[in-house]
């Protein structure tokens, strides 16, 4: 695994490299033990495209909470056709009905953290146990909480065994404009809800249209002091350094 010094040096050098080169490093180092996780936001689509064009055959997965918009579910098969890749769908052990039976109706209105843990974090955790590198589409300009992410980070996956996982954020420095210019130029299918004013699209109960001047993710979990579902915050970071 990477030492702190290697990590810092890598992160610095990745800052000056094109995204496809960062992805190529991951492919060379981890092969198919590295996988792209995406909820089909713009940056994830760009990353899958760059990987495919450069013959970096990373597995791709998404999390289907059972509460996604119909448009998002349909987009998955359109993307599989477009990219020629199979996109694995991770599902929670608990159906929405079972969650309702156990926790009562509309848990997301009362305890969205618990709902996200059941429907997103736990399925992801199972998946990450089989990976050495998790590749995400996080971008620094999305929110304040993402402004300091590294391009490469290491997280402690299991405290007792000290199992670690590399998290690669190759899109960290991209702006929203760059992402959508790339998508338009390369005619990549995207979520039609974008054209109706949704800028960050998650589960239907927790996503609303955002206005100009609002954060990209301001339309998520309105009414709660919550900007992250938990999948990017549940693991402790091995080393923290300033970018
Ligand atoms: S985004 Fe909302 S509905 Fe989806 S898992 Fe989280 S709380 Fe539940």
CSV table of N, CA, C and O and ligand atoms in Angstrom, one decimal, residues 65 67 99 108 111-113 115-117 119-120 202-206 220-221 226 229, ligand 1:
chain,number,residue,atom,x,y,z
A,65,UNK,N,-30.8,2.4,-5.0
A,65,UNK,CA,-31.5,2.5,-3.7
A,65,UNK,C,-32.9,1.9,-3.7
A,65,UNK,O,-33.5,1.8,-2.6
A,67,UNK,N,-35.1,3.9,-4.8
A,67,UNK,CA,-35.8,5.2,-4.7
A,67,UNK,C,-35.3,6.1,-5.8
A,67,UNK,O,-35.3,7.4,-5.6
A,99,UNK,N,-38.0,-1.7,4.9
A,99,UNK,CA,-37.6,-0.6,5.6
A,99,UNK,C,-38.8,0.1,6.3
A,99,UNK,O,-38.8,0.5,7.4
A,108,UNK,N,-36.7,8.7,5.1
A,108,UNK,CA,-35.9,9.8,4.7
A,108,UNK,C,-36.4,11.2,5.2
A,108,UNK,O,-35.7,12.1,5.2
A,111,UNK,N,-35.2,10.5,9.3
A,111,UNK,CA,-33.8,10.2,9.6
A,111,UNK,C,-33.1,9.8,8.3
A,111,UNK,O,-32.8,8.6,8.1
A,112,UNK,N,-32.8,10.9,7.5
A,112,UNK,CA,-32.1,10.6,6.3
A,112,UNK,C,-30.8,9.9,6.4
A,112,UNK,O,-30.3,9.2,5.5
A,113,UNK,N,-30.1,10.2,7.5
A,113,UNK,CA,-28.8,9.5,7.7
A,113,UNK,C,-28.9,8.0,7.8
A,113,UNK,O,-28.2,7.3,7.2
A,115,UNK,N,-31.5,6.3,6.7
A,115,UNK,CA,-32.0,5.8,5.4
A,115,UNK,C,-30.8,5.7,4.4
A,115,UNK,O,-30.6,4.6,3.7
A,116,UNK,N,-29.9,6.7,4.3
A,116,UNK,CA,-28.7,6.6,3.4
A,116,UNK,C,-27.8,5.5,3.9
A,116,UNK,O,-27.2,4.8,3.0
A,117,UNK,N,-27.7,5.2,5.2
A,117,UNK,CA,-26.8,4.1,5.6
A,117,UNK,C,-27.3,2.8,5.1
A,117,UNK,O,-26.6,2.0,4.6
A,119,UNK,N,-29.5,2.2,2.6
A,119,UNK,CA,-29.7,2.1,1.2
A,119,UNK,C,-28.5,2.4,0.3
A,119,UNK,O,-28.4,2.0,-0.8
A,120,UNK,N,-27.5,3.1,0.9
A,120,UNK,CA,-26.3,3.4,0.1
A,120,UNK,C,-25.0,2.9,0.7
A,120,UNK,O,-24.2,2.2,0.1
A,202,UNK,N,-30.2,12.5,-7.1
A,202,UNK,CA,-30.1,11.3,-6.2
A,202,UNK,C,-31.4,10.7,-6.2
A,202,UNK,O,-32.1,10.5,-7.2
A,203,UNK,N,-31.8,10.2,-5.0
A,203,UNK,CA,-33.2,9.6,-4.8
A,203,UNK,C,-34.3,10.6,-5.0
A,203,UNK,O,-34.1,11.8,-4.6
A,204,UNK,N,-35.4,10.2,-5.5
A,204,UNK,CA,-36.5,11.2,-5.8
A,204,UNK,C,-37.0,11.9,-4.5
A,204,UNK,O,-37.3,13.0,-4.6
A,205,UNK,N,-37.1,11.2,-3.4
A,205,UNK,CA,-37.6,11.9,-2.2
A,205,UNK,C,-36.7,13.0,-1.7
A,205,UNK,O,-37.1,13.9,-1.0
A,206,UNK,N,-35.4,13.0,-2.1
A,206,UNK,CA,-34.4,13.9,-1.5
A,206,UNK,C,-33.7,14.8,-2.5
A,206,UNK,O,-32.6,15.3,-2.3
A,220,UNK,N,-30.2,18.7,-2.6
A,220,UNK,CA,-30.3,17.4,-2.0
A,220,UNK,C,-30.6,17.6,-0.5
A,220,UNK,O,-30.1,18.5,0.2
A,221,UNK,N,-31.5,16.8,0.0
A,221,UNK,CA,-31.9,16.8,1.5
A,221,UNK,C,-32.4,18.2,2.0
A,221,UNK,O,-32.0,18.6,3.1
A,226,UNK,N,-27.6,18.5,5.9
A,226,UNK,CA,-26.9,17.3,5.3
A,226,UNK,C,-26.6,17.6,3.9
A,226,UNK,O,-27.4,18.0,3.1
A,229,UNK,N,-24.4,12.0,1.5
A,229,UNK,CA,-25.2,10.8,1.8
A,229,UNK,C,-24.5,9.9,2.8
A,229,UNK,O,-25.1,9.1,3.5
B,1,LIG,S1,-31.0,10.0,-0.6
B,1,LIG,FE1,-32.9,10.1,0.6
B,1,LIG,S2,-34.2,8.3,-0.1
B,1,LIG,FE2,-32.1,8.0,-0.8
B,1,LIG,S3,-31.1,6.7,0.7
B,1,LIG,FE3,-30.7,8.8,1.3
B,1,LIG,S4,-32.3,9.5,2.7
B,1,LIG,FE4,-33.0,7.6,1.6
